[in-house]
Amino acid sequence: MPQFARVCRLWGNRPQWPVAALAAAVLAAVALAPAPARAAQCPAQPFALSGGFGQSTNLGQIKRELVNYGCFGDYQRDLAREIGVARAFIEARAGEVVKPAIVLDIDETSLSNWRQMLNNDFGYIPRGPCRLGAGIACGQGAWELSATADPIVPMVELVAAARARGVAVFFLTGRPDGVAERVATVRNLRRAGYAGWAELLMRNRSERGFSAAAYKSARGFAIIANIGDQDSDLAGGHAERTFKLSNPFYFVP
Ligand SMILES: [Mg+2]
């Protein structure tokens, strides 16, 4: 999708020129930014593929497309652009409402599990130990408890900018609530550079309607933006605007 068409889709149809100017500046900065360091598990060169992204019908070929997308810059650039659009909106809107707040998903929105996904060849392995690079699968639970997911740097910067404008930040994650999980998630967020958030909301195993219950915690705030990498993160209509980040690697219904 052309860059401006994507921006227009995220913004809706209303003209918002101050936001447009801010977003244009962000896009220019993204275009000039150096590519981030490549994960150790990445191949030295992109795989040669017979078709463009999304053209394959073979699972092994699709995985190679995902490796190319994640290892050679396009994924990080897409995230930076998408987060830049959200940031421009938040910065412009923060001063216009009373008690502004934003809701952020964690995995593939605030923290990146890219190294684990690559290690596991894009398979979801719920249990088992995690030793990246040891030639064995890295279990999801052990990985989360290791608190070593990487920062998504443009989101760290968005949170700092939002906090500087008095915006309350709520993290809302499908990670299961529990003492060890909560401690590890807080440690990982701090390690990644996040600070000053209002609350970390995690899924309660015994509760249904997790999302609606969680949003009650933000009662009294004007939720101006909700950012996530899954459509299911953004359901419910609780936020003024939603921003969907790229994630072709897995699907959460
Ligand atoms: Mg996520």
PDB file of C-alpha atoms and ligand atoms in Angstrom:
ATOM      1  CA  MET A   1       0.000   0.000   0.000  1.00  0.00           C
ATOM      2  CA  PRO A   2       1.478   3.399  -0.922  1.00  0.00           C
ATOM      3  CA  GLN A   3       2.787   5.311   2.068  1.00  0.00           C
ATOM      4  CA  PHE A   4       0.276   8.146   1.900  1.00  0.00           C
ATOM      5  CA  ALA A   5      -2.641   5.783   1.361  1.00  0.00           C
ATOM      6  CA  ARG A   6      -1.601   3.984   4.543  1.00  0.00           C
ATOM      7  CA  VAL A   7      -1.390   7.245   6.455  1.00  0.00           C
ATOM      8  CA  CYS A   8      -4.826   8.268   5.187  1.00  0.00           C
ATOM      9  CA  ARG A   9      -6.284   4.926   6.252  1.00  0.00           C
ATOM     10  CA  LEU A  10      -4.943   5.424   9.774  1.00  0.00           C
ATOM     11  CA  TRP A  11      -6.105   8.995  10.038  1.00  0.00           C
ATOM     12  CA  GLY A  12      -9.568   8.628   8.610  1.00  0.00           C
ATOM     13  CA  ASN A  13     -10.928  11.135   6.139  1.00  0.00           C
ATOM     14  CA  ARG A  14     -11.042  14.322   8.186  1.00  0.00           C
ATOM     15  CA  PRO A  15      -8.445  16.931   7.252  1.00  0.00           C
ATOM     16  CA  GLN A  16      -5.981  17.332  10.152  1.00  0.00           C
ATOM     17  CA  TRP A  17      -3.193  19.521   8.861  1.00  0.00           C
ATOM     18  CA  PRO A  18      -1.291  20.060  12.137  1.00  0.00           C
ATOM     19  CA  VAL A  19      -1.162  16.306  12.536  1.00  0.00           C
ATOM     20  CA  ALA A  20      -0.209  15.989   8.870  1.00  0.00           C
ATOM     21  CA  ALA A  21       2.749  18.316   9.337  1.00  0.00           C
ATOM     22  CA  LEU A  22       3.942  16.418  12.402  1.00  0.00           C
ATOM     23  CA  ALA A  23       3.523  13.081  10.650  1.00  0.00           C
ATOM     24  CA  ALA A  24       5.418  14.336   7.614  1.00  0.00           C
ATOM     25  CA  ALA A  25       8.316  15.278   9.893  1.00  0.00           C
ATOM     26  CA  VAL A  26       8.215  11.841  11.493  1.00  0.00           C
ATOM     27  CA  LEU A  27       8.166  10.132   8.101  1.00  0.00           C
ATOM     28  CA  ALA A  28      11.167  12.163   7.007  1.00  0.00           C
ATOM     29  CA  ALA A  29      13.034  11.196  10.180  1.00  0.00           C
ATOM     30  CA  VAL A  30      12.185   7.531   9.659  1.00  0.00           C
ATOM     31  CA  ALA A  31      13.448   7.647   6.086  1.00  0.00           C
ATOM     32  CA  LEU A  32      16.799   9.002   7.315  1.00  0.00           C
ATOM     33  CA  ALA A  33      17.133   6.637  10.280  1.00  0.00           C
ATOM     34  CA  PRO A  34      19.764   3.893  10.024  1.00  0.00           C
ATOM     35  CA  ALA A  35      18.529   0.303   9.930  1.00  0.00           C
ATOM     36  CA  PRO A  36      18.532  -1.305  13.402  1.00  0.00           C
ATOM     37  CA  ALA A  37      21.033  -3.984  14.389  1.00  0.00           C
ATOM     38  CA  ARG A  38      20.163  -7.375  12.975  1.00  0.00           C
ATOM     39  CA  ALA A  39      19.331 -10.314  15.240  1.00  0.00           C
ATOM     40  CA  ALA A  40      22.112 -12.894  15.573  1.00  0.00           C
ATOM     41  CA  GLN A  41      19.822 -15.559  14.142  1.00  0.00           C
ATOM     42  CA  CYS A  42      19.389 -13.681  10.869  1.00  0.00           C
ATOM     43  CA  PRO A  43      21.114 -14.969   7.705  1.00  0.00           C
ATOM     44  CA  ALA A  44      23.920 -12.852   6.270  1.00  0.00           C
ATOM     45  CA  GLN A  45      21.949 -12.093   3.106  1.00  0.00           C
ATOM     46  CA  PRO A  46      18.226 -12.015   2.261  1.00  0.00           C
ATOM     47  CA  PHE A  47      16.833 -15.221   0.805  1.00  0.00           C
ATOM     48  CA  ALA A  48      16.283 -15.145  -2.952  1.00  0.00           C
ATOM     49  CA  LEU A  49      12.542 -15.586  -3.474  1.00  0.00           C
ATOM     50  CA  SER A  50      10.566 -16.388  -6.567  1.00  0.00           C
ATOM     51  CA  GLY A  51       7.846 -13.817  -5.898  1.00  0.00           C
ATOM     52  CA  GLY A  52       7.188 -10.670  -3.899  1.00  0.00           C
ATOM     53  CA  PHE A  53       5.954 -10.633  -0.314  1.00  0.00           C
ATOM     54  CA  GLY A  54       2.677 -12.516  -0.027  1.00  0.00           C
ATOM     55  CA  GLN A  55       3.088 -14.342  -3.362  1.00  0.00           C
ATOM     56  CA  SER A  56       4.143 -17.732  -2.004  1.00  0.00           C
ATOM     57  CA  THR A  57       1.811 -20.584  -1.213  1.00  0.00           C
ATOM     58  CA  ASN A  58       4.498 -22.793   0.329  1.00  0.00           C
ATOM     59  CA  LEU A  59       4.988 -22.621   4.103  1.00  0.00           C
ATOM     60  CA  GLY A  60       8.786 -22.767   3.897  1.00  0.00           C
ATOM     61  CA  GLN A  61       8.780 -19.970   1.325  1.00  0.00           C
ATOM     62  CA  ILE A  62       6.461 -17.878   3.475  1.00  0.00           C
ATOM     63  CA  LYS A  63       8.847 -18.290   6.426  1.00  0.00           C
ATOM     64  CA  ARG A  64      11.709 -17.085   4.238  1.00  0.00           C
ATOM     65  CA  GLU A  65       9.638 -14.024   3.328  1.00  0.00           C
ATOM     66  CA  LEU A  66       9.085 -13.373   7.026  1.00  0.00           C
ATOM     67  CA  VAL A  67      12.826 -13.707   7.721  1.00  0.00           C
ATOM     68  CA  ASN A  68      13.588 -11.239   4.956  1.00  0.00           C
ATOM     69  CA  TYR A  69      10.916  -8.845   6.234  1.00  0.00           C
ATOM     70  CA  GLY A  70      12.130  -8.958   9.838  1.00  0.00           C
ATOM     71  CA  CYS A  71      15.882  -9.202   9.296  1.00  0.00           C
ATOM     72  CA  PHE A  72      16.498  -6.715   6.525  1.00  0.00           C
ATOM     73  CA  GLY A  73      14.787  -3.596   7.668  1.00  0.00           C
ATOM     74  CA  ASP A  74      11.294  -3.359   6.242  1.00  0.00           C
ATOM     75  CA  TYR A  75       9.545  -4.545   9.413  1.00  0.00           C
ATOM     76  CA  GLN A  76      11.368  -2.064  11.625  1.00  0.00           C
ATOM     77  CA  ARG A  77      10.763   0.730   9.135  1.00  0.00           C
ATOM     78  CA  ASP A  78       7.058  -0.105   8.930  1.00  0.00           C
ATOM     79  CA  LEU A  79       6.783  -0.078  12.734  1.00  0.00           C
ATOM     80  CA  ALA A  80       8.618   3.235  12.968  1.00  0.00           C
ATOM     81  CA  ARG A  81       6.315   4.796  10.390  1.00  0.00           C
ATOM     82  CA  GLU A  82       3.129   3.440  11.966  1.00  0.00           C
ATOM     83  CA  ILE A  83       4.186   4.476  15.469  1.00  0.00           C
ATOM     84  CA  GLY A  84       5.186   7.869  14.109  1.00  0.00           C
ATOM     85  CA  VAL A  85       1.655   8.439  12.839  1.00  0.00           C
ATOM     86  CA  ALA A  86       0.210   7.482  16.244  1.00  0.00           C
ATOM     87  CA  ARG A  87       2.709   9.704  18.024  1.00  0.00           C
ATOM     88  CA  ALA A  88       1.852  12.706  15.859  1.00  0.00           C
ATOM     89  CA  PHE A  89      -1.826  12.260  16.690  1.00  0.00           C
ATOM     90  CA  ILE A  90      -1.162  11.812  20.440  1.00  0.00           C
ATOM     91  CA  GLU A  91       1.096  14.861  20.639  1.00  0.00           C
ATOM     92  CA  ALA A  92      -1.442  17.008  18.814  1.00  0.00           C
ATOM     93  CA  ARG A  93      -4.418  15.732  20.802  1.00  0.00           C
ATOM     94  CA  ALA A  94      -2.909  15.597  24.314  1.00  0.00           C
ATOM     95  CA  GLY A  95      -3.431  19.266  25.070  1.00  0.00           C
ATOM     96  CA  GLU A  96      -7.009  19.312  23.821  1.00  0.00           C
ATOM     97  CA  VAL A  97      -8.639  16.956  26.352  1.00  0.00           C
ATOM     98  CA  VAL A  98      -8.806  16.616  30.131  1.00  0.00           C
ATOM     99  CA  LYS A  99      -6.894  13.652  31.625  1.00  0.00           C
ATOM    100  CA  PRO A 100      -5.688  12.154  28.352  1.00  0.00           C
ATOM    101  CA  ALA A 101      -4.597   8.521  28.354  1.00  0.00           C
ATOM    102  CA  ILE A 102      -3.327   5.957  25.873  1.00  0.00           C
ATOM    103  CA  VAL A 103      -3.587   2.164  25.962  1.00  0.00           C
ATOM    104  CA  LEU A 104      -0.708   0.118  24.602  1.00  0.00           C
ATOM    105  CA  ASP A 105      -0.454  -3.578  23.911  1.00  0.00           C
ATOM    106  CA  ILE A 106       2.892  -5.112  24.895  1.00  0.00           C
ATOM    107  CA  ASP A 107       4.047  -7.929  22.602  1.00  0.00           C
ATOM    108  CA  GLU A 108       4.980  -6.717  19.112  1.00  0.00           C
ATOM    109  CA  THR A 109       3.739  -3.264  20.121  1.00  0.00           C
ATOM    110  CA  SER A 110       5.957  -2.187  23.032  1.00  0.00           C
ATOM    111  CA  LEU A 111       8.338  -5.166  23.211  1.00  0.00           C
ATOM    112  CA  SER A 112       9.637  -7.257  20.316  1.00  0.00           C
ATOM    113  CA  ASN A 113       9.825 -11.046  20.501  1.00  0.00           C
ATOM    114  CA  TRP A 114      11.500 -11.182  17.111  1.00  0.00           C
ATOM    115  CA  ARG A 115      14.583 -13.125  18.293  1.00  0.00           C
ATOM    116  CA  GLN A 116      12.392 -15.786  19.895  1.00  0.00           C
ATOM    117  CA  MET A 117      10.116 -16.044  16.851  1.00  0.00           C
ATOM    118  CA  LEU A 118      13.147 -16.504  14.626  1.00  0.00           C
ATOM    119  CA  ASN A 119      14.684 -19.059  16.997  1.00  0.00           C
ATOM    120  CA  ASN A 120      11.416 -21.046  16.915  1.00  0.00           C
ATOM    121  CA  ASP A 121      11.065 -20.825  13.122  1.00  0.00           C
ATOM    122  CA  PHE A 122       7.757 -18.981  13.739  1.00  0.00           C
ATOM    123  CA  GLY A 123       6.254 -21.851  15.706  1.00  0.00           C
ATOM    124  CA  TYR A 124       4.284 -21.201  18.907  1.00  0.00           C
ATOM    125  CA  ILE A 125       5.767 -23.367  21.684  1.00  0.00           C
ATOM    126  CA  PRO A 126       3.843 -22.700  24.913  1.00  0.00           C
ATOM    127  CA  ARG A 127       6.008 -24.680  27.342  1.00  0.00           C
ATOM    128  CA  GLY A 128       9.599 -25.797  27.813  1.00  0.00           C
ATOM    129  CA  PRO A 129      12.868 -24.048  28.615  1.00  0.00           C
ATOM    130  CA  CYS A 130      14.317 -21.179  26.649  1.00  0.00           C
ATOM    131  CA  ARG A 131      17.926 -20.965  25.556  1.00  0.00           C
ATOM    132  CA  LEU A 132      18.136 -18.920  22.417  1.00  0.00           C
ATOM    133  CA  GLY A 133      20.674 -20.140  19.898  1.00  0.00           C
ATOM    134  CA  ALA A 134      20.977 -23.574  21.496  1.00  0.00           C
ATOM    135  CA  GLY A 135      19.235 -25.277  18.580  1.00  0.00           C
ATOM    136  CA  ILE A 136      16.136 -26.033  20.640  1.00  0.00           C
ATOM    137  CA  ALA A 137      12.751 -24.354  20.818  1.00  0.00           C
ATOM    138  CA  CYS A 138      12.294 -21.488  23.274  1.00  0.00           C
ATOM    139  CA  GLY A 139       9.101 -21.979  25.295  1.00  0.00           C
ATOM    140  CA  GLN A 140       6.790 -18.977  25.487  1.00  0.00           C
ATOM    141  CA  GLY A 141       6.400 -18.985  29.260  1.00  0.00           C
ATOM    142  CA  ALA A 142      10.143 -19.281  29.912  1.00  0.00           C
ATOM    143  CA  TRP A 143      10.837 -16.588  27.342  1.00  0.00           C
ATOM    144  CA  GLU A 144       8.443 -14.138  28.984  1.00  0.00           C
ATOM    145  CA  LEU A 145       9.918 -14.883  32.421  1.00  0.00           C
ATOM    146  CA  SER A 146      13.411 -14.186  31.064  1.00  0.00           C
ATOM    147  CA  ALA A 147      12.372 -10.529  30.629  1.00  0.00           C
ATOM    148  CA  THR A 148      14.688 -10.189  27.645  1.00  0.00           C
ATOM    149  CA  ALA A 149      12.307  -9.155  24.857  1.00  0.00           C
ATOM    150  CA  ASP A 150      13.751  -6.199  22.965  1.00  0.00           C
ATOM    151  CA  PRO A 151      12.442  -2.642  23.058  1.00  0.00           C
ATOM    152  CA  ILE A 152      10.527  -1.287  20.101  1.00  0.00           C
ATOM    153  CA  VAL A 153      12.459   1.957  20.219  1.00  0.00           C
ATOM    154  CA  PRO A 154       9.961   4.257  18.460  1.00  0.00           C
ATOM    155  CA  MET A 155       7.353   3.161  21.018  1.00  0.00           C
ATOM    156  CA  VAL A 156       9.727   3.890  23.926  1.00  0.00           C
ATOM    157  CA  GLU A 157      10.123   7.354  22.436  1.00  0.00           C
ATOM    158  CA  LEU A 158       6.357   7.718  21.955  1.00  0.00           C
ATOM    159  CA  VAL A 159       5.748   6.906  25.631  1.00  0.00           C
ATOM    160  CA  ALA A 160       8.349   9.441  26.760  1.00  0.00           C
ATOM    161  CA  ALA A 161       6.807  12.100  24.518  1.00  0.00           C
ATOM    162  CA  ALA A 162       3.304  11.263  25.750  1.00  0.00           C
ATOM    163  CA  ARG A 163       4.371  11.386  29.400  1.00  0.00           C
ATOM    164  CA  ALA A 164       6.017  14.760  28.798  1.00  0.00           C
ATOM    165  CA  ARG A 165       2.618  16.033  27.660  1.00  0.00           C
ATOM    166  CA  GLY A 166       0.800  14.691  30.720  1.00  0.00           C
ATOM    167  CA  VAL A 167      -0.684  11.623  29.009  1.00  0.00           C
ATOM    168  CA  ALA A 168      -1.311   8.607  31.266  1.00  0.00           C
ATOM    169  CA  VAL A 169      -0.008   5.353  29.800  1.00  0.00           C
ATOM    170  CA  PHE A 170      -1.784   2.041  30.382  1.00  0.00           C
ATOM    171  CA  PHE A 171      -0.200  -1.209  29.249  1.00  0.00           C
ATOM    172  CA  LEU A 172      -2.809  -3.849  28.441  1.00  0.00           C
ATOM    173  CA  THR A 173      -1.563  -7.340  27.616  1.00  0.00           C
ATOM    174  CA  GLY A 174      -2.911 -10.816  27.023  1.00  0.00           C
ATOM    175  CA  ARG A 175      -0.007 -12.226  29.043  1.00  0.00           C
ATOM    176  CA  PRO A 176      -1.480 -14.196  31.959  1.00  0.00           C
ATOM    177  CA  ASP A 177      -1.539 -12.426  35.299  1.00  0.00           C
ATOM    178  CA  GLY A 178       0.473 -13.986  38.104  1.00  0.00           C
ATOM    179  CA  VAL A 179       3.224 -12.823  40.428  1.00  0.00           C
ATOM    180  CA  ALA A 180       6.142 -14.168  38.396  1.00  0.00           C
ATOM    181  CA  GLU A 181       4.700 -13.033  35.058  1.00  0.00           C
ATOM    182  CA  ARG A 182       3.950  -9.558  36.386  1.00  0.00           C
ATOM    183  CA  VAL A 183       7.409  -9.137  37.926  1.00  0.00           C
ATOM    184  CA  ALA A 184       9.073 -10.295  34.717  1.00  0.00           C
ATOM    185  CA  THR A 185       6.929  -8.081  32.498  1.00  0.00           C
ATOM    186  CA  VAL A 186       7.625  -5.011  34.650  1.00  0.00           C
ATOM    187  CA  ARG A 187      11.339  -5.835  34.627  1.00  0.00           C
ATOM    188  CA  ASN A 188      11.313  -6.252  30.854  1.00  0.00           C
ATOM    189  CA  LEU A 189       9.455  -2.962  30.307  1.00  0.00           C
ATOM    190  CA  ARG A 190      11.919  -1.120  32.536  1.00  0.00           C
ATOM    191  CA  ARG A 191      14.911  -2.736  30.859  1.00  0.00           C
ATOM    192  CA  ALA A 192      13.500  -1.664  27.529  1.00  0.00           C
ATOM    193  CA  GLY A 193      13.411   1.957  28.691  1.00  0.00           C
ATOM    194  CA  TYR A 194       9.747   2.432  29.611  1.00  0.00           C
ATOM    195  CA  ALA A 195       9.019   4.502  32.695  1.00  0.00           C
ATOM    196  CA  GLY A 196       6.203   6.357  34.373  1.00  0.00           C
ATOM    197  CA  TRP A 197       3.270   4.244  33.204  1.00  0.00           C
ATOM    198  CA  ALA A 198       0.029   4.414  35.188  1.00  0.00           C
ATOM    199  CA  GLU A 199      -0.869   0.731  35.285  1.00  0.00           C
ATOM    200  CA  LEU A 200      -0.008  -2.658  33.836  1.00  0.00           C
ATOM    201  CA  LEU A 201      -3.181  -4.617  33.085  1.00  0.00           C
ATOM    202  CA  MET A 202      -2.787  -8.353  32.511  1.00  0.00           C
ATOM    203  CA  ARG A 203      -5.228 -11.110  31.635  1.00  0.00           C
ATOM    204  CA  ASN A 204      -6.927 -12.736  34.604  1.00  0.00           C
ATOM    205  CA  ARG A 205      -7.229 -16.470  33.938  1.00  0.00           C
ATOM    206  CA  SER A 206     -10.585 -16.717  35.733  1.00  0.00           C
ATOM    207  CA  GLU A 207     -12.174 -13.692  34.093  1.00  0.00           C
ATOM    208  CA  ARG A 208     -13.948 -13.270  30.833  1.00  0.00           C
ATOM    209  CA  GLY A 209     -14.426  -9.869  29.299  1.00  0.00           C
ATOM    210  CA  PHE A 210     -10.844  -9.045  30.222  1.00  0.00           C
ATOM    211  CA  SER A 211     -10.653  -6.070  27.925  1.00  0.00           C
ATOM    212  CA  ALA A 212     -13.806  -4.367  29.201  1.00  0.00           C
ATOM    213  CA  ALA A 213     -12.774  -4.997  32.817  1.00  0.00           C
ATOM    214  CA  ALA A 214      -9.350  -3.574  32.170  1.00  0.00           C
ATOM    215  CA  TYR A 215     -10.734  -0.429  30.655  1.00  0.00           C
ATOM    216  CA  LYS A 216     -12.636   0.270  33.835  1.00  0.00           C
ATOM    217  CA  SER A 217      -9.229   0.999  35.371  1.00  0.00           C
ATOM    218  CA  ALA A 218      -8.874   3.885  32.983  1.00  0.00           C
ATOM    219  CA  ARG A 219     -12.262   5.299  33.988  1.00  0.00           C
ATOM    220  CA  GLY A 220     -12.095   9.052  34.365  1.00  0.00           C
ATOM    221  CA  PHE A 221      -9.465   9.292  31.651  1.00  0.00           C
ATOM    222  CA  ALA A 222     -10.064  10.282  28.054  1.00  0.00           C
ATOM    223  CA  ILE A 223      -8.486   7.432  26.114  1.00  0.00           C
ATOM    224  CA  ILE A 224      -7.280   9.197  23.008  1.00  0.00           C
ATOM    225  CA  ALA A 225      -5.419   6.280  21.426  1.00  0.00           C
ATOM    226  CA  ASN A 226      -5.169   2.520  21.581  1.00  0.00           C
ATOM    227  CA  ILE A 227      -2.190   0.916  19.836  1.00  0.00           C
ATOM    228  CA  GLY A 228      -1.782  -2.790  19.153  1.00  0.00           C
ATOM    229  CA  ASP A 229      -0.525  -5.299  16.605  1.00  0.00           C
ATOM    230  CA  GLN A 230      -3.712  -7.430  16.551  1.00  0.00           C
ATOM    231  CA  ASP A 231      -7.203  -6.400  15.522  1.00  0.00           C
ATOM    232  CA  SER A 232      -8.391  -8.039  18.753  1.00  0.00           C
ATOM    233  CA  ASP A 233      -6.275  -5.510  20.713  1.00  0.00           C
ATOM    234  CA  LEU A 234      -8.281  -2.689  19.235  1.00  0.00           C
ATOM    235  CA  ALA A 235     -11.846  -3.990  19.559  1.00  0.00           C
ATOM    236  CA  GLY A 236     -14.373  -2.481  21.926  1.00  0.00           C
ATOM    237  CA  GLY A 237     -14.525   1.121  20.805  1.00  0.00           C
ATOM    238  CA  HIS A 238     -13.050   2.435  24.078  1.00  0.00           C
ATOM    239  CA  ALA A 239     -10.525   4.736  22.440  1.00  0.00           C
ATOM    240  CA  GLU A 240     -10.928   7.836  20.321  1.00  0.00           C
ATOM    241  CA  ARG A 241      -8.503   6.448  17.739  1.00  0.00           C
ATOM    242  CA  THR A 242      -6.957   3.039  17.159  1.00  0.00           C
ATOM    243  CA  PHE A 243      -3.621   2.328  15.505  1.00  0.00           C
ATOM    244  CA  LYS A 244      -2.838  -1.111  14.119  1.00  0.00           C
ATOM    245  CA  LEU A 245       0.841  -2.058  13.840  1.00  0.00           C
ATOM    246  CA  SER A 246       2.223  -4.540  11.322  1.00  0.00           C
ATOM    247  CA  ASN A 247       2.568  -8.145  12.462  1.00  0.00           C
ATOM    248  CA  PRO A 248       2.513 -10.818   9.753  1.00  0.00           C
ATOM    249  CA  PHE A 249       4.121 -13.365  12.120  1.00  0.00           C
ATOM    250  CA  TYR A 250       1.194 -14.601  14.233  1.00  0.00           C
ATOM    251  CA  PHE A 251      -2.502 -14.072  14.828  1.00  0.00           C
ATOM    252  CA  VAL A 252      -4.378 -13.661  18.123  1.00  0.00           C
ATOM    253  CA  PRO A 253      -8.154 -14.031  17.611  1.00  0.00           C
TER     254      PRO A 253
HETATM  255 MG    MG B   1       0.624  -7.846  20.715  1.00  0.00          MG
END
